Coordinates of C-alpha atoms in Angstrom, one line a residue:
M849 CA 0.0 0.3 -0.3
K850 CA 1.4 3.5 -1.1
V851 CA 1.2 6.4 1.3
Q852 CA 1.1 10.5 0.8
L853 CA 2.3 12.2 3.8
V854 CA 1.2 16.1 3.1
T855 CA 1.8 18.6 5.6
V856 CA 2.0 22.4 6.0
H857 CA 5.6 22.3 5.9
G858 CA 6.4 18.5 4.1
R859 CA 7.6 17.5 7.7
N860 CA 7.5 13.6 9.4
Y861 CA 7.2 15.1 12.8
G862 CA 5.9 11.3 13.5
E863 CA 8.1 9.3 11.5
F864 CA 5.6 7.5 9.7
Y865 CA 6.5 5.1 7.5
V866 CA 5.4 5.7 4.4
E867 CA 6.5 6.4 0.2
E868 CA 6.4 10.4 0.4
V869 CA 6.0 13.3 2.8
N870 CA 5.0 16.5 1.1
K871 CA 3.9 20.5 1.9
F872 CA 0.4 21.3 1.1
S873 CA 1.9 23.4 -2.0
S874 CA 2.9 20.6 -3.1
P875 CA 1.7 17.7 -3.0
K876 CA 2.4 14.8 -5.4
S877 CA -0.8 14.0 -7.0
F878 CA -2.9 11.9 -5.1
D879 CA -4.3 9.0 -7.5
M880 CA -0.5 8.3 -7.8
F881 CA -1.1 6.6 -4.1
D882 CA -3.5 4.2 -2.3
V883 CA -4.3 6.3 1.0
N884 CA -3.5 10.2 1.1
I885 CA -3.1 11.5 5.1
I886 CA -3.9 15.1 5.2
D887 CA -2.3 16.2 8.3
L888 CA -4.0 19.2 9.1
R889 CA -2.6 19.2 13.5
A890 CA 0.2 22.1 12.8
G891 CA -0.3 25.0 14.6
F892 CA 1.4 26.9 12.0
I893 CA -1.9 26.7 9.8
Y894 CA -3.9 28.3 11.7
A895 CA -2.6 31.7 11.3
N896 CA -4.8 35.1 10.0
G897 CA -2.7 38.2 9.4
E898 CA -5.4 39.9 7.2
N899 CA -8.1 40.5 10.2
K900 CA -7.8 39.4 13.4
N901 CA -11.9 38.8 13.6
D902 CA -12.0 36.2 10.4
F903 CA -11.3 32.8 12.3
S904 CA -13.1 31.4 8.6
S905 CA -9.5 31.8 6.9
I906 CA -6.0 31.6 6.8
D907 CA -2.4 32.3 5.5
C908 CA -2.1 29.0 3.7
I909 CA -6.0 29.3 1.9
N910 CA -4.9 29.1 -1.3
D911 CA -2.6 25.4 -1.0
F912 CA -6.7 24.4 0.6
L913 CA -8.4 25.8 -2.6
T914 CA -5.0 23.9 -4.7
M915 CA -5.8 20.8 -3.0
N916 CA -9.5 21.0 -3.1
N917 CA -9.0 20.7 -6.8
M918 CA -7.4 17.9 -6.5
I919 CA -9.5 15.7 -4.1
I920 CA -12.3 16.4 -6.6
N921 CA -10.5 15.7 -9.6
S922 CA -8.9 12.4 -7.8
R923 CA -10.6 8.9 -9.2
K924 CA -9.1 5.9 -7.0
S925 CA -7.8 7.4 -3.9
K926 CA -8.2 7.6 -0.4
F927 CA -8.1 10.4 2.2
L928 CA -7.4 10.4 6.0
F929 CA -7.6 14.2 7.6
I930 CA -6.7 14.0 10.7
Y931 CA -7.9 17.2 12.7
P932 CA -5.6 19.5 15.4
R933 CA -5.7 19.1 19.3
N934 CA -7.2 21.7 20.7
V935 CA -3.8 24.8 18.9
Q936 CA -4.4 28.5 19.5
F937 CA -5.3 30.2 16.3
I938 CA -3.6 33.4 15.6
T939 CA -4.6 36.6 14.4
R940 CA -2.9 39.9 13.8
L941 CA -4.1 43.3 13.7
T942 CA -1.5 46.1 12.5
Y943 CA 1.4 44.3 15.6
K944 CA -0.9 43.2 17.7
E945 CA -1.4 39.4 17.9
Y946 CA -4.3 37.0 19.0
Q947 CA -4.9 34.4 20.0
T948 CA -7.9 31.7 20.3
P949 CA -7.7 28.2 21.2
I950 CA -9.7 26.4 18.3
K951 CA -12.7 25.0 20.8
D952 CA -14.0 28.5 20.8
I953 CA -14.1 28.7 17.3
T954 CA -15.1 25.3 16.1
S955 CA -17.7 26.4 14.1
Q956 CA -15.8 28.9 11.7
V957 CA -12.6 26.1 11.7
S958 CA -15.5 24.2 10.5
T959 CA -16.2 26.3 7.6
L960 CA -12.1 27.3 6.7
F961 CA -12.2 22.9 6.5
S962 CA -14.9 23.2 3.9
R963 CA -12.5 24.9 1.5
L964 CA -10.5 22.0 1.6
N965 CA -13.2 19.4 0.9
K966 CA -17.0 20.2 1.4
E967 CA -17.8 16.8 3.2
L968 CA -15.6 18.4 5.9
D969 CA -18.1 21.4 6.9
L970 CA -18.8 18.5 9.7
D971 CA -19.2 20.7 13.1
F972 CA -16.6 19.2 15.7
Y973 CA -17.1 19.9 19.6
F974 CA -14.4 19.9 22.3
E975 CA -14.1 16.8 24.7
R976 CA -11.2 15.0 25.3
T977 CA -10.7 11.8 25.0
D978 CA -9.3 8.5 24.9
T979 CA -9.7 5.7 21.8
K980 CA -8.4 2.3 22.5
L981 CA -7.2 0.6 19.0
S982 CA -5.3 -2.7 21.2
D983 CA -4.8 -3.9 24.7
T984 CA -1.9 -1.9 24.5
V985 CA -2.6 1.5 22.9
R986 CA -5.2 4.4 23.6
I987 CA -5.2 7.5 21.7
S988 CA -5.9 11.0 22.5
A989 CA -8.3 13.3 21.3
D990 CA -9.6 16.6 22.2
F991 CA -12.3 16.6 19.6
Y992 CA -15.4 14.8 18.7
F993 CA -18.0 14.4 15.7
P994 CA -21.3 14.5 15.7
E995 CA -22.9 11.1 14.6
R996 CA -24.4 12.1 10.6
D997 CA -26.4 9.8 9.1
H998 CA -24.0 10.3 6.2
F999 CA -21.8 9.4 7.7
E1000 CA -20.0 5.6 8.9
I1001 CA -18.7 5.8 12.5
L1002 CA -15.6 4.0 12.6
L1003 CA -14.1 4.7 16.4
R1004 CA -15.8 5.5 19.7
S1005 CA -13.8 7.1 22.3
I1006 CA -13.5 4.3 25.8
D1007 CA -16.5 5.1 27.5
S1008 CA -17.7 8.4 26.6
D1009 CA -18.5 6.7 23.6
K1010 CA -17.9 10.1 21.4
V1011 CA -17.5 9.9 17.7
T1012 CA -13.2 10.0 17.3
C1013 CA -13.5 8.8 13.3
C1014 CA -15.5 8.2 10.6
K1015 CA -16.1 8.1 6.6
K1016 CA -17.7 9.2 4.0
D1017 CA -17.1 6.9 0.5
N1018 CA -13.8 7.8 0.4
L1019 CA -12.9 10.1 3.0
F1020 CA -12.5 9.3 6.5
L1021 CA -12.1 12.0 9.4
T1022 CA -10.4 11.8 12.5
T1023 CA -9.5 13.5 15.7
L1024 CA -7.3 11.0 17.0
D1025 CA -3.7 12.6 17.6
I1026 CA -1.6 9.8 16.0
L1027 CA 2.2 10.1 17.1
T1028 CA 4.0 7.2 16.0
D1029 CA 4.2 5.0 13.0
E1030 CA 3.0 2.3 15.2
E1031 CA -0.5 4.4 16.1
L1032 CA -0.6 4.8 12.7
Q1033 CA -0.4 1.5 11.2
L1034 CA -2.6 -0.2 14.0
F1035 CA -5.2 2.9 13.3
L1036 CA -4.5 1.9 9.1
E1037 CA -5.8 -1.3 9.9
K1038 CA -8.4 -0.8 13.0
V1039 CA -10.3 1.8 9.9
G1040 CA -10.2 -0.8 6.7
L1041 CA -7.7 1.3 4.9
K1042 CA -4.7 -1.5 5.6
A1043 CA -5.3 -4.9 5.2
S1044 CA -5.0 -7.1 8.5
P1045 CA -2.2 -9.6 8.3
N1046 CA -3.0 -13.1 7.1
A1047 CA -4.3 -15.6 9.2
V1048 CA -1.8 -17.7 10.8
A1049 CA -1.6 -21.2 8.9
P1050 CA -2.7 -23.9 11.6
D1051 CA 0.3 -26.5 12.6
W1052 CA -0.7 -29.5 9.9
M1053 CA 0.2 -27.7 7.3
N1054 CA 3.4 -27.8 7.9
K1055 CA 3.0 -32.2 7.3
V1056 CA 1.8 -30.9 3.9
M1057 CA 4.7 -31.1 1.7
L1058 CA 4.1 -30.1 -2.0
F1059 CA 6.2 -28.8 -5.3
D1060 CA 9.9 -28.7 -3.7
D1061 CA 9.5 -27.9 -0.4
A1062 CA 11.2 -31.2 0.9
E1063 CA 14.2 -30.2 -0.4
Q1064 CA 13.9 -26.1 0.2
L1065 CA 13.5 -27.5 3.9
K1066 CA 17.0 -29.5 3.8
K1067 CA 18.6 -27.1 2.4
I1068 CA 17.3 -24.5 5.3
E1069 CA 18.7 -27.2 7.8
Q1070 CA 22.5 -27.3 6.3
N1071 CA 22.2 -24.1 6.3
E1072 CA 21.6 -23.6 9.5
A1073 CA 23.7 -25.9 10.3
Q1074 CA 26.4 -23.9 8.9
I1075 CA 25.2 -20.9 10.4
K1076 CA 25.8 -22.7 13.8
S1077 CA 28.6 -23.4 13.3
C1078 CA 30.2 -20.5 12.4
K1079 CA 28.9 -18.8 15.1
D1080 CA 30.7 -21.1 17.7
S1081 CA 33.7 -20.2 15.7
I1082 CA 33.2 -16.5 16.0
A1083 CA 32.3 -16.6 19.6
V1084 CA 35.9 -18.8 19.6
S1085 CA 37.2 -15.9 18.3
K1086 CA 35.8 -12.9 19.9
G1087 CA 36.9 -15.3 23.1
K1088 CA 40.2 -15.4 22.4
L1089 CA 40.5 -11.8 21.4
S1090 CA 39.0 -10.5 24.3
E1091 CA 41.6 -12.9 26.2
N1092 CA 44.5 -11.2 23.7
S1093 CA 43.6 -7.6 24.5
R1094 CA 43.8 -8.7 28.1
F1095 CA 47.5 -9.0 27.5
K1096 CA 47.7 -6.3 25.8
S1097 CA 46.7 -4.7 28.4
I1098 CA 50.2 -4.3 29.6
L1099 CA 50.9 -1.2 27.7
Y1100 CA 48.2 1.0 29.3
T1101 CA 47.5 -0.4 32.5
S1102 CA 48.7 -0.2 36.4
G1103 CA 48.4 -1.7 39.9
D1104 CA 46.3 -4.9 40.6
E1105 CA 45.6 -5.0 37.1
L1106 CA 49.2 -4.8 35.5
V1107 CA 50.4 -7.2 38.7
D1108 CA 47.8 -10.2 37.1
V1109 CA 48.5 -9.8 33.3
V1110 CA 52.0 -10.0 33.8
K1111 CA 52.7 -12.8 36.0
D1112 CA 50.0 -15.1 33.8
I1113 CA 52.7 -14.2 30.9
F1114 CA 55.2 -15.3 32.7
S1115 CA 53.0 -18.5 34.2
K1116 CA 52.4 -19.2 30.8
I1117 CA 55.7 -19.2 29.7
F1118 CA 57.6 -21.1 32.6
D1119 CA 54.9 -22.5 33.8
V1120 CA 55.2 -21.4 37.3
D1121 CA 52.4 -21.5 40.2
F1122 CA 51.6 -18.0 41.6
S1123 CA 48.5 -19.7 43.5
G1124 CA 50.5 -20.0 46.7
F1125 CA 52.3 -16.9 46.5
K1126 CA 51.2 -14.4 49.4
D1127 CA 51.6 -10.3 48.7
K1128 CA 53.0 -9.2 51.6
K1129 CA 53.5 -5.6 50.4
K1130 CA 57.4 -6.2 49.3
E1131 CA 58.2 -8.2 46.1
D1132 CA 55.0 -8.5 43.7
F1133 CA 56.2 -11.5 42.7
T1134 CA 59.0 -14.6 43.1
F1135 CA 59.5 -17.5 40.9
T1136 CA 61.8 -20.2 40.5
F1137 CA 63.1 -21.7 37.3
K1138 CA 65.9 -24.1 36.4
N1139 CA 67.2 -23.9 39.9
K1140 CA 67.1 -20.1 39.0
I1141 CA 65.3 -17.8 41.9
F1142 CA 63.5 -14.6 40.1
I1143 CA 62.2 -11.8 42.2
G1144 CA 60.6 -9.0 40.8
E1145 CA 58.8 -5.6 41.1
I1146 CA 56.1 -4.2 39.1
K1147 CA 55.2 -0.9 38.0
G1148 CA 53.1 1.2 35.5
V1149 CA 53.9 5.0 35.9
N1150 CA 52.8 8.2 33.5
Q1151 CA 56.9 9.0 33.8
N1152 CA 59.9 7.0 32.3
I1153 CA 61.8 4.8 34.4
K1154 CA 63.8 6.2 37.4
T1155 CA 66.7 5.5 39.4
T1156 CA 64.3 5.3 42.6
N1157 CA 62.8 2.7 40.8
L1158 CA 65.9 0.5 40.6
A1159 CA 66.8 1.5 44.4
Q1160 CA 63.3 -0.1 45.7
L1161 CA 63.7 -3.0 43.5
D1162 CA 67.1 -3.8 45.2
L1163 CA 65.7 -3.2 48.8
H1164 CA 63.2 -5.8 47.8
F1165 CA 66.1 -8.1 47.3
T1166 CA 67.9 -7.3 50.1
N1167 CA 64.7 -7.7 52.0
F1168 CA 64.5 -11.3 50.4
I1169 CA 67.7 -12.5 51.5
E1170 CA 67.2 -11.5 54.8
D1171 CA 63.7 -13.6 55.2
R1172 CA 65.8 -16.2 53.7
A1173 CA 68.4 -18.9 55.3
D1174 CA 71.5 -18.0 55.5
D1175 CA 73.2 -20.0 53.0
L1176 CA 71.6 -18.9 50.0
D1177 CA 73.0 -18.1 47.2
E1178 CA 73.0 -14.6 46.2
N1179 CA 74.7 -15.1 42.8
N1180 CA 71.5 -17.3 41.8
I1181 CA 69.1 -14.6 42.4
H1182 CA 67.8 -12.8 39.2
K1183 CA 66.2 -9.1 39.4
L1184 CA 63.5 -8.3 37.3
L1185 CA 61.5 -4.6 37.1
V1186 CA 59.3 -5.1 34.9
M1187 CA 57.7 -1.0 34.3
N1188 CA 55.3 -0.1 32.3
H1189 CA 56.4 3.7 31.8
Q1190 CA 55.0 6.9 30.1
K1191 CA 51.4 4.7 30.1
D1192 CA 49.5 7.8 29.5
K1193 CA 51.3 7.7 25.8
D1194 CA 50.6 5.9 22.8
L1195 CA 54.0 3.9 21.9
K1196 CA 55.3 5.7 19.0
S1197 CA 55.8 8.7 21.9
R1198 CA 57.3 7.1 24.2
I1199 CA 61.2 7.8 25.3
P1200 CA 63.2 5.2 25.5
V1201 CA 65.1 4.4 28.8
D1202 CA 67.9 6.4 29.6
Q1203 CA 70.9 5.1 29.4
Q1204 CA 72.2 5.8 31.9
Q1205 CA 69.6 3.7 34.1
I1206 CA 70.1 1.1 31.6
D1207 CA 73.9 1.5 32.8
M1208 CA 73.0 1.6 36.5
A1209 CA 70.6 -1.7 36.0
K1210 CA 73.8 -3.3 34.6
N1211 CA 76.2 -2.6 36.8
K1212 CA 75.2 -0.9 40.3
Y1213 CA 72.0 -2.6 40.7
E1214 CA 72.6 -5.9 38.6
S1215 CA 69.3 -6.6 37.7
L1216 CA 67.4 -6.7 34.5
I1217 CA 65.0 -3.6 32.5
I1218 CA 61.7 -4.9 31.3
E1219 CA 59.9 -3.0 29.3
T1220 CA 55.9 -4.4 29.1
V1221 CA 56.4 -3.8 25.7
E1222 CA 59.2 -6.3 25.6
L1223 CA 57.5 -9.1 27.8
L1224 CA 54.4 -8.8 25.6
E1225 CA 56.7 -9.3 22.2
M1226 CA 58.6 -12.2 24.1
Y1227 CA 55.3 -13.9 25.2
D1228 CA 53.9 -13.0 21.4
K1229 CA 56.5 -15.0 20.0
F1230 CA 56.7 -18.2 22.5
A1231 CA 52.7 -18.4 21.9
R1232 CA 53.6 -18.1 18.2
R1233 CA 56.8 -21.5 18.9
E1234 CA 58.9 -18.8 17.3
M1235 CA 60.7 -18.7 20.7
D1236 CA 61.3 -21.7 23.4
Q1237 CA 61.2 -21.5 26.8
K1238 CA 64.9 -21.7 27.5
E1239 CA 65.4 -19.2 24.9
C1240 CA 63.1 -16.8 26.7
F1241 CA 64.7 -18.2 30.0
D1242 CA 68.4 -17.1 28.5
L1243 CA 67.1 -13.8 28.2
I1244 CA 65.7 -12.6 31.8
C1245 CA 68.8 -13.9 33.2
Q1246 CA 70.5 -11.2 31.9
N1247 CA 71.3 -7.2 33.0
G1248 CA 70.7 -4.4 31.6
I1249 CA 67.5 -4.2 29.6
L1250 CA 65.9 -6.7 28.2
K1251 CA 65.5 -6.4 24.0
L1252 CA 63.7 -8.6 21.1
Q1253 CA 64.9 -9.1 17.8
N1254 CA 62.6 -8.4 15.3
P1255 CA 59.6 -6.6 17.1
R1256 CA 56.1 -7.3 15.5
I1257 CA 55.0 -3.9 17.0
N1258 CA 56.1 -0.7 15.3
R1259 CA 57.2 1.6 18.0
D1260 CA 58.4 4.5 15.0

């Protein structure tokens, strides 16, 4: 069904689903459409700047007269006229403006509507009502129509039983304030301007197999199985992407979130179980691998790596030695400073670790600086089997700063 909506300024305020929306001044041929909706609700319509006492004319009266001829000459279309709410009719005299509510001048406004179509010269009366279109949809109106023998009554208000929609021949009149497309479609169906949905086929119809029904059902079954398989695969991929994003978070996080992910990476590379590790607010982690003890400090900061970060790691090392037996071999302990430095900047904007800090880590503190971006590169290569466990082990046993060959992350 093709529908044209005609409003004073060509605006579709209700976002109705229609083929065309046009102005009063330039509607398309009415016979191009099954239904033409003439919306008379906009307050802009009811203005007369010529005579303060004349409510039977408006500034756009010529548009009414043009549409009147088009309606008379229409051969097959149906028309729905939506009457206004109780808006103000504005008239002017010199520089003074007067406003009169439509409820006080319904007779004059009816005369005005008759210039659009003579059948609209039907008095309407003020009374606020609600009309029920379905169990969940009620539409309000400010006016109702009198009962006339030559008009068919289509809708009445709840309880008060006032006429809110009627018709004569191909003309449908309503005072209902239809605001949404859902309300419009339900209304058109209710008054017979739109066919009702087809009846639902009974269950036994599914057993009536004709034409190529069996073949098409088989194709549907096969395609649905393929869709399910694809959805399952997508779910797996989304889960893996989420896991990958968690590991990549060490490039911008700090605190416990950073510590947890870094420990997970060491756990996966070196088969370490951190479940027994107790955080005593000293070092962030310790683990043993191939008879080597690793003690680590993990930090996320906005500035570059400082000497105080290395000194704090060294203090953890001292406390660690004091808490253990006297026969502990200090040369068998490796200190790891894992730093997500300049975390508030993108990787290309981060300044490289100062060579002075690297030298101090190597010579004074005998520790290894591991930038989180390098740790991530190492884990990526390990996960891709481009590096094995021993190669990763050899890298974290050195002092100075960890650097991997052929990184995949572009930092230039």
